[in-house]
PDB file of C-alpha atoms in Angstrom:
ATOM      1  CA  ALA U 167      22.300  -9.926   2.799  1.00 41.00           C
ATOM      2  CA  ILE U 168      21.283  -5.982   1.636  1.00 41.00           C
ATOM      3  CA  ALA U 169      18.904  -4.712   4.120  1.00 47.00           C
ATOM      4  CA  ALA U 170      16.595  -2.213   2.395  1.00 44.00           C
ATOM      5  CA  VAL U 171      16.562   1.032   4.323  1.00 55.00           C
ATOM      6  CA  SER U 172      17.126   3.950   1.753  1.00 73.00           C
ATOM      7  CA  PHE U 173      17.703   4.802  -1.832  1.00 81.00           C
ATOM      8  CA  SER U 174      21.216   3.961  -2.217  1.00 83.00           C
ATOM      9  CA  GLU U 175      20.999   0.043  -1.556  1.00 87.00           C
ATOM     10  CA  VAL U 176      18.516   0.530  -4.430  1.00 89.00           C
ATOM     11  CA  ALA U 177      20.622   2.217  -6.789  1.00 88.00           C
ATOM     12  CA  VAL U 178      23.908  -0.321  -6.669  1.00 91.00           C
ATOM     13  CA  PRO U 179      24.634  -0.701  -9.806  1.00 91.00           C
ATOM     14  CA  CYS U 180      23.713  -5.005 -11.563  1.00 90.00           C
ATOM     15  CA  PRO U 181      27.035  -6.744 -12.053  1.00 89.00           C
ATOM     16  CA  ASP U 182      28.093  -6.729 -15.686  1.00 83.00           C
ATOM     17  CA  ASP U 183      29.669  -9.603 -15.695  1.00 83.00           C
ATOM     18  CA  ARG U 184      26.488 -12.135 -15.504  1.00 86.00           C
ATOM     19  CA  ILE U 185      22.780 -12.037 -16.693  1.00 88.00           C
ATOM     20  CA  VAL U 186      21.349 -12.107 -12.963  1.00 92.00           C
ATOM     21  CA  CYS U 187      20.132  -8.350 -12.183  1.00 93.00           C
ATOM     22  CA  VAL U 188      17.392  -5.957 -13.078  1.00 93.00           C
ATOM     23  CA  SER U 189      16.954  -2.740 -12.159  1.00 93.00           C
ATOM     24  CA  SER U 190      14.988   0.036 -12.694  1.00 91.00           C
ATOM     25  CA  LEU U 191      17.800   2.522 -11.353  1.00 89.00           C
ATOM     26  CA  ASP U 192      20.359   0.840 -13.985  1.00 86.00           C
ATOM     27  CA  ALA U 193      20.159   1.443 -17.220  1.00 77.00           C
ATOM     28  CA  ALA U 194      22.700  -1.596 -18.380  1.00 79.00           C
ATOM     29  CA  HIS U 195      20.190  -3.788 -17.098  1.00 86.00           C
ATOM     30  CA  PHE U 196      17.160  -1.897 -17.028  1.00 86.00           C
ATOM     31  CA  GLU U 197      13.415  -2.732 -16.589  1.00 88.00           C
ATOM     32  CA  GLU U 198      10.837   0.191 -16.478  1.00 89.00           C
ATOM     33  CA  PRO U 199       9.733   1.422 -12.493  1.00 92.00           C
ATOM     34  CA  TRP U 200       5.814   1.251 -11.454  1.00 94.00           C
ATOM     35  CA  GLU U 201       3.514   3.250 -11.185  1.00 90.00           C
ATOM     36  CA  LEU U 202       1.871   3.802  -7.701  1.00 88.00           C
ATOM     37  CA  GLY U 203      -1.321   4.752  -9.702  1.00 77.00           C
ATOM     38  CA  ASP U 204      -4.392   6.112  -6.913  1.00 77.00           C
ATOM     39  CA  ARG U 205      -5.744   3.662  -5.235  1.00 77.00           C
ATOM     40  CA  ASP U 206      -2.731   3.043  -2.710  1.00 84.00           C
ATOM     41  CA  SER U 207      -0.884   4.287  -0.642  1.00 91.00           C
ATOM     42  CA  ALA U 208       3.147   3.719  -0.248  1.00 92.00           C
ATOM     43  CA  SER U 209       3.099   2.106   2.758  1.00 92.00           C
ATOM     44  CA  SER U 210      -0.245  -0.082   1.776  1.00 93.00           C
ATOM     45  CA  LEU U 211       1.044  -1.041  -1.919  1.00 94.00           C
ATOM     46  CA  LEU U 212       4.626  -2.204  -0.244  1.00 95.00           C
ATOM     47  CA  LYS U 213       2.052  -4.406   2.484  1.00 94.00           C
ATOM     48  CA  ARG U 214       0.376  -5.960  -0.578  1.00 95.00           C
ATOM     49  CA  ILE U 215       3.629  -6.180  -2.365  1.00 96.00           C
ATOM     50  CA  GLU U 216       4.842  -8.483   0.943  1.00 96.00           C
ATOM     51  CA  SER U 217       1.909 -10.660   1.098  1.00 96.00           C
ATOM     52  CA  LEU U 218       2.522 -11.591  -2.399  1.00 96.00           C
ATOM     53  CA  CYS U 219       5.711 -12.417  -2.120  1.00 97.00           C
ATOM     54  CA  ALA U 220       5.257 -14.036   0.788  1.00 96.00           C
ATOM     55  CA  ALA U 221       2.317 -16.669  -0.597  1.00 96.00           C
ATOM     56  CA  MET U 222       5.282 -16.971  -3.371  1.00 95.00           C
ATOM     57  CA  GLY U 223       8.167 -17.764  -1.070  1.00 95.00           C
ATOM     58  CA  GLY U 224      10.060 -14.867  -0.405  1.00 96.00           C
ATOM     59  CA  LYS U 225      11.358 -14.590   3.254  1.00 95.00           C
ATOM     60  CA  VAL U 226      10.324 -11.149   4.033  1.00 94.00           C
ATOM     61  CA  SER U 227      11.582  -8.225   6.196  1.00 92.00           C
ATOM     62  CA  PRO U 228       9.999  -5.441   7.981  1.00 90.00           C
ATOM     63  CA  LEU U 229       9.259  -2.153   6.242  1.00 90.00           C
ATOM     64  CA  SER U 230      11.755   0.218   6.685  1.00 89.00           C
ATOM     65  CA  GLU U 231      10.823   3.718   6.458  1.00 89.00           C
ATOM     66  CA  THR U 232      13.651   6.949   6.011  1.00 88.00           C
ATOM     67  CA  ALA U 233      13.286  10.656   5.045  1.00 88.00           C
ATOM     68  CA  GLU U 234      13.524   9.738   1.799  1.00 90.00           C
ATOM     69  CA  GLY U 235      10.822   6.832   1.243  1.00 92.00           C
ATOM     70  CA  ILE U 236       9.970   3.582   2.229  1.00 94.00           C
ATOM     71  CA  ALA U 237      11.155   0.319   1.497  1.00 94.00           C
ATOM     72  CA  LEU U 238      11.024  -3.372   1.185  1.00 94.00           C
ATOM     73  CA  HIS U 239      13.719  -6.593   1.428  1.00 94.00           C
ATOM     74  CA  VAL U 240      12.641  -9.613   0.037  1.00 95.00           C
ATOM     75  CA  GLN U 241      14.819 -12.747  -0.358  1.00 95.00           C
ATOM     76  CA  TRP U 242      14.248 -16.146  -2.192  1.00 96.00           C
ATOM     77  CA  PRO U 243      15.919 -18.776  -0.293  1.00 92.00           C
ATOM     78  CA  ASP U 244      15.600 -21.267  -2.921  1.00 92.00           C
ATOM     79  CA  THR U 245      16.928 -19.220  -6.189  1.00 93.00           C
ATOM     80  CA  GLU U 246      19.666 -17.373  -3.890  1.00 92.00           C
ATOM     81  CA  ASP U 247      17.625 -14.376  -5.129  1.00 96.00           C
ATOM     82  CA  ASP U 248      17.284 -11.195  -3.123  1.00 95.00           C
ATOM     83  CA  THR U 249      14.849  -8.140  -4.551  1.00 96.00           C
ATOM     84  CA  LEU U 250      14.456  -4.424  -2.764  1.00 95.00           C
ATOM     85  CA  PHE U 251      11.562  -2.698  -3.516  1.00 96.00           C
ATOM     86  CA  PHE U 252      11.462   1.533  -3.233  1.00 94.00           C
ATOM     87  CA  ILE U 253       8.572   4.686  -3.102  1.00 94.00           C
ATOM     88  CA  PRO U 254      10.480   8.055  -3.134  1.00 92.00           C
ATOM     89  CA  SER U 255       8.357   9.998  -0.532  1.00 90.00           C
ATOM     90  CA  ASP U 256       8.666  12.274  -3.312  1.00 88.00           C
ATOM     91  CA  ASP U 257       7.401  10.067  -6.051  1.00 88.00           C
ATOM     92  CA  ALA U 258       4.606   8.020  -6.851  1.00 89.00           C
ATOM     93  CA  ILE U 259       6.598   5.303  -8.885  1.00 92.00           C
ATOM     94  CA  VAL U 260       8.156   1.811  -7.389  1.00 94.00           C
ATOM     95  CA  HIS U 261      11.655   1.385  -8.206  1.00 94.00           C
ATOM     96  CA  PHE U 262      13.481  -2.077  -7.280  1.00 96.00           C
ATOM     97  CA  ARG U 263      16.429  -4.038  -7.575  1.00 96.00           C
ATOM     98  CA  SER U 264      16.191  -7.650  -7.888  1.00 97.00           C
ATOM     99  CA  GLU U 265      19.653 -10.066  -8.269  1.00 96.00           C
ATOM    100  CA  GLY U 266      20.583 -13.716  -8.201  1.00 95.00           C
ATOM    101  CA  VAL U 267      23.622 -13.546  -5.416  1.00 92.00           C
ATOM    102  CA  GLY U 268      24.508 -16.941  -6.225  1.00 89.00           C
ATOM    103  CA  ASP U 269      27.179 -18.161  -8.312  1.00 88.00           C
ATOM    104  CA  GLU U 270      25.104 -18.732 -11.483  1.00 90.00           C
ATOM    105  CA  GLN U 271      26.150 -16.257 -15.141  1.00 88.00           C
ATOM    106  CA  TRP U 272      22.733 -16.444 -15.701  1.00 89.00           C
ATOM    107  CA  ASP U 273      19.309 -16.443 -13.836  1.00 89.00           C
ATOM    108  CA  PHE U 274      17.216 -17.821 -17.156  1.00 87.00           C
ATOM    109  CA  SER U 275      15.394 -13.995 -16.646  1.00 88.00           C
ATOM    110  CA  ARG U 276      13.892 -15.804 -13.280  1.00 92.00           C
ATOM    111  CA  ASN U 277      14.112 -12.372 -11.726  1.00 94.00           C
ATOM    112  CA  LYS U 278      12.769 -10.163 -14.348  1.00 92.00           C
ATOM    113  CA  ARG U 279       9.835 -12.776 -14.583  1.00 93.00           C
ATOM    114  CA  ARG U 280       9.328 -12.432 -11.327  1.00 95.00           C
ATOM    115  CA  LEU U 281       8.720  -9.226 -11.237  1.00 95.00           C
ATOM    116  CA  GLU U 282       6.707  -9.009 -13.975  1.00 93.00           C
ATOM    117  CA  SER U 283       4.279 -11.484 -12.727  1.00 93.00           C
ATOM    118  CA  LEU U 284       4.288  -9.401  -9.015  1.00 95.00           C
ATOM    119  CA  ARG U 285       3.266  -5.738 -11.161  1.00 94.00           C
ATOM    120  CA  LYS U 286       0.518  -8.217 -12.998  1.00 93.00           C
ATOM    121  CA  SER U 287      -1.343  -8.930 -10.030  1.00 94.00           C
ATOM    122  CA  LEU U 288      -0.672  -5.992  -8.224  1.00 94.00           C
ATOM    123  CA  HIS U 289      -2.400  -4.910 -11.673  1.00 91.00           C
ATOM    124  CA  LEU U 290       0.329  -1.722 -11.638  1.00 92.00           C
ATOM    125  CA  ALA U 291       1.194   0.335 -14.646  1.00 89.00           C
ATOM    126  CA  LYS U 292       4.823   0.435 -15.824  1.00 88.00           C
ATOM    127  CA  VAL U 293       5.668   4.021 -15.988  1.00 85.00           C
ATOM    128  CA  PRO U 294       6.589   5.334 -19.560  1.00 74.00           C
ATOM    129  CA  VAL U 295      10.352   5.747 -20.830  1.00 70.00           C
ATOM    130  CA  VAL U 296      10.807   7.520 -24.221  1.00 57.00           C
ATOM    131  CA  ARG U 297      14.360   7.103 -24.918  1.00 54.00           C
ATOM    132  CA  ASN U 298      16.581   9.075 -27.088  1.00 52.00           C
ATOM    133  CA  ARG U 299      13.807  11.949 -26.592  1.00 56.00           C
ATOM    134  CA  ARG U 300      14.929  15.369 -28.230  1.00 61.00           C
ATOM    135  CA  ALA U 301      13.756  18.623 -26.289  1.00 66.00           C
ATOM    136  CA  ASP U 302      11.160  20.550 -28.418  1.00 70.00           C
ATOM    137  CA  PRO U 303      12.003  24.472 -28.885  1.00 77.00           C
ATOM    138  CA  SER U 304       8.896  24.889 -26.504  1.00 78.00           C
ATOM    139  CA  GLU U 305      10.840  22.893 -23.791  1.00 77.00           C
ATOM    140  CA  ARG U 306      13.443  26.163 -23.449  1.00 82.00           C
ATOM    141  CA  LEU U 307      13.369  28.152 -20.352  1.00 85.00           C
ATOM    142  CA  SER U 308      13.967  32.009 -20.020  1.00 89.00           C
ATOM    143  CA  ASP U 309      17.826  30.870 -18.854  1.00 86.00           C
ATOM    144  CA  GLY U 310      18.204  28.509 -21.710  1.00 81.00           C
ATOM    145  CA  GLU U 311      18.075  25.386 -19.575  1.00 79.00           C
ATOM    146  CA  TYR U 312      15.221  22.877 -20.363  1.00 73.00           C
ATOM    147  CA  LYS U 313      12.209  21.250 -18.915  1.00 76.00           C
ATOM    148  CA  LEU U 314      10.737  18.358 -20.812  1.00 70.00           C
ATOM    149  CA  ARG U 315       6.899  18.218 -20.230  1.00 69.00           C
ATOM    150  CA  GLU U 316       5.508  15.440 -18.117  1.00 66.00           C
ATOM    151  CA  GLU U 317       5.345  12.005 -19.853  1.00 59.00           C
ATOM    152  CA  ARG U 318       2.710  10.357 -18.080  1.00 57.00           C
ATOM    153  CA  PRO U 319      -0.602  11.342 -19.741  1.00 54.00           C
ATOM    154  CA  TRP U 320      -2.959  10.317 -17.291  1.00 54.00           C
ATOM    155  CA  LEU U 321      -0.740  13.016 -14.960  1.00 61.00           C
ATOM    156  CA  GLN U 322      -0.322  15.371 -17.767  1.00 62.00           C
ATOM    157  CA  VAL U 323      -2.939  19.010 -18.200  1.00 65.00           C
ATOM    158  CA  PRO U 324      -6.387  18.374 -18.868  1.00 63.00           C
ATOM    159  CA  GLY U 325      -6.757  18.241 -22.526  1.00 59.00           C
ATOM    160  CA  GLU U 326      -3.359  18.269 -23.256  1.00 57.00           C
ATOM    161  CA  ARG U 327      -2.032  15.180 -26.088  1.00 50.00           C
ATOM    162  CA  ARG U 328       1.630  13.983 -25.470  1.00 49.00           C
ATOM    163  CA  LEU U 329       3.652  12.391 -28.728  1.00 45.00           C
ATOM    164  CA  TYR U 330       5.281   9.217 -27.942  1.00 42.00           C
ATOM    165  CA  GLY U 331       7.990   8.021 -30.183  1.00 38.00           C
ATOM    166  CA  GLU U 332      11.584   7.673 -30.978  1.00 33.00           C
ATOM    167  CA  ASP U 333      12.537  10.971 -30.127  1.00 35.00           C
ATOM    168  CA  GLY U 334       9.123  12.516 -29.330  1.00 37.00           C
ATOM    169  CA  GLU U 335       8.028  14.123 -32.347  1.00 39.00           C
ATOM    170  CA  MET U 336       5.712  13.306 -35.370  1.00 37.00           C
ATOM    171  CA  ARG U 337       6.832  14.511 -38.624  1.00 40.00           C
ATOM    172  CA  GLU U 338       4.618  15.326 -41.561  1.00 40.00           C
ATOM    173  CA  GLY U 339       4.196  12.874 -43.891  1.00 41.00           C
ATOM    174  CA  SER U 340       4.971   9.828 -40.995  1.00 39.00           C
ATOM    175  CA  GLY U 341       1.238   8.398 -41.470  1.00 40.00           C
ATOM    176  CA  ASN U 342      -0.257   6.414 -38.917  1.00 38.00           C
ATOM    177  CA  ASN U 343       3.309   4.584 -37.618  1.00 37.00           C
ATOM    178  CA  LEU U 344       2.643   2.903 -34.529  1.00 36.00           C
ATOM    179  CA  LEU U 345       5.498   3.795 -32.944  1.00 34.00           C
ATOM    180  CA  ARG U 346       4.453   7.739 -32.840  1.00 32.00           C
ATOM    181  CA  MET U 347       1.050   7.198 -31.708  1.00 35.00           C
ATOM    182  CA  LEU U 348      -0.936   9.664 -29.913  1.00 35.00           C
ATOM    183  CA  PHE U 349      -2.119   9.014 -26.281  1.00 37.00           C
ATOM    184  CA  PRO U 350      -5.467  11.145 -26.012  1.00 36.00           C
ATOM    185  CA  PHE U 351      -5.588  10.150 -22.362  1.00 36.00           C
ATOM    186  CA  GLU U 352      -8.563  12.557 -21.744  1.00 33.00           C
ATOM    187  CA  ARG U 353     -10.936   9.377 -22.109  1.00 36.00           C
ATOM    188  CA  VAL U 354     -10.422   6.808 -19.317  1.00 38.00           C
ATOM    189  CA  GLY U 355     -13.785   5.644 -19.756  1.00 40.00           C
ATOM    190  CA  GLU U 356     -15.038   2.597 -17.853  1.00 42.00           C
ATOM    191  CA  ARG U 357     -11.787   0.529 -17.476  1.00 42.00           C
ATOM    192  CA  GLY U 358     -10.779   1.420 -14.548  1.00 45.00           C
ATOM    193  CA  SER U 359      -7.680   3.335 -12.878  1.00 51.00           C
ATOM    194  CA  ALA U 360      -5.455   5.447 -15.247  1.00 52.00           C
ATOM    195  CA  PRO U 361      -2.813   3.386 -15.867  1.00 58.00           C
ATOM    196  CA  GLU U 362      -4.947  -0.040 -16.190  1.00 57.00           C
ATOM    197  CA  ALA U 363      -5.898   2.076 -18.893  1.00 56.00           C
ATOM    198  CA  LEU U 364      -2.219   2.909 -20.785  1.00 61.00           C
ATOM    199  CA  ILE U 365      -1.327  -1.335 -20.171  1.00 64.00           C
ATOM    200  CA  GLU U 366      -4.896  -1.996 -22.210  1.00 61.00           C
ATOM    201  CA  ASP U 367      -3.478   0.654 -25.061  1.00 60.00           C
ATOM    202  CA  LEU U 368      -0.018  -0.487 -25.003  1.00 68.00           C
ATOM    203  CA  ARG U 369      -1.181  -4.061 -25.300  1.00 69.00           C
ATOM    204  CA  ASP U 370      -4.213  -3.286 -27.929  1.00 63.00           C
ATOM    205  CA  LEU U 371      -1.348  -1.261 -29.732  1.00 66.00           C
ATOM    206  CA  THR U 372       1.386  -4.159 -29.761  1.00 70.00           C
ATOM    207  CA  ALA U 373      -1.595  -6.627 -30.949  1.00 67.00           C
ATOM    208  CA  LEU U 374      -1.242  -4.331 -33.948  1.00 65.00           C
ATOM    209  CA  GLU U 375       1.298  -3.785 -34.910  1.00 68.00           C
ATOM    210  CA  GLU U 376       1.704  -7.719 -34.920  1.00 70.00           C
ATOM    211  CA  LEU U 377      -1.036  -7.824 -37.381  1.00 68.00           C
ATOM    212  CA  ARG U 378       0.633  -5.230 -39.529  1.00 65.00           C
ATOM    213  CA  SER U 379       4.356  -7.350 -39.638  1.00 70.00           C
ATOM    214  CA  LYS U 380       2.625 -10.434 -41.607  1.00 66.00           C
TER     215      LYS U 380
END
């Protein structure tokens, strides 16, 4: 069994010869990490995860903390799965790696579905990941390097609106293409935390896209 003591254990690549593993740090077996939000500290959130996993039949190891961050290791004896959670000390993101360590070739998406069930029970949002986004000229620094702007709407400068899409741009004539929607997150209203509001918005957009495709 892997002991969850550092970032390096969570960052171990998933095996490529079997479909039994998902990770927030492996591009080939990727699932979005979770946003910590503003209601929990890192340790209190992992304790909530610990309680939920124990209730689901997981064998939970004590929390382990290093200078890199705080981690949790859960084994699932009934299915021979092994799950690691890690929250870096310098970021409010929950990373994870969950793998079936038996000899099966496919886990029937068991690890992915278990993580998603946990995320929903914890009321956490996935960190928005914008794939294949080209840097905007305004993001170029004086030394020629680029620094991309904050992609998480609730962490942006108040009043700033960020474009989400295939490359983060909205061209003239693109109309109201749902893949290139504006997320004006100055207004969260009565919907709870900003991560929860983002989940609701993404769910609404998915429903609209399904209606358009009919």
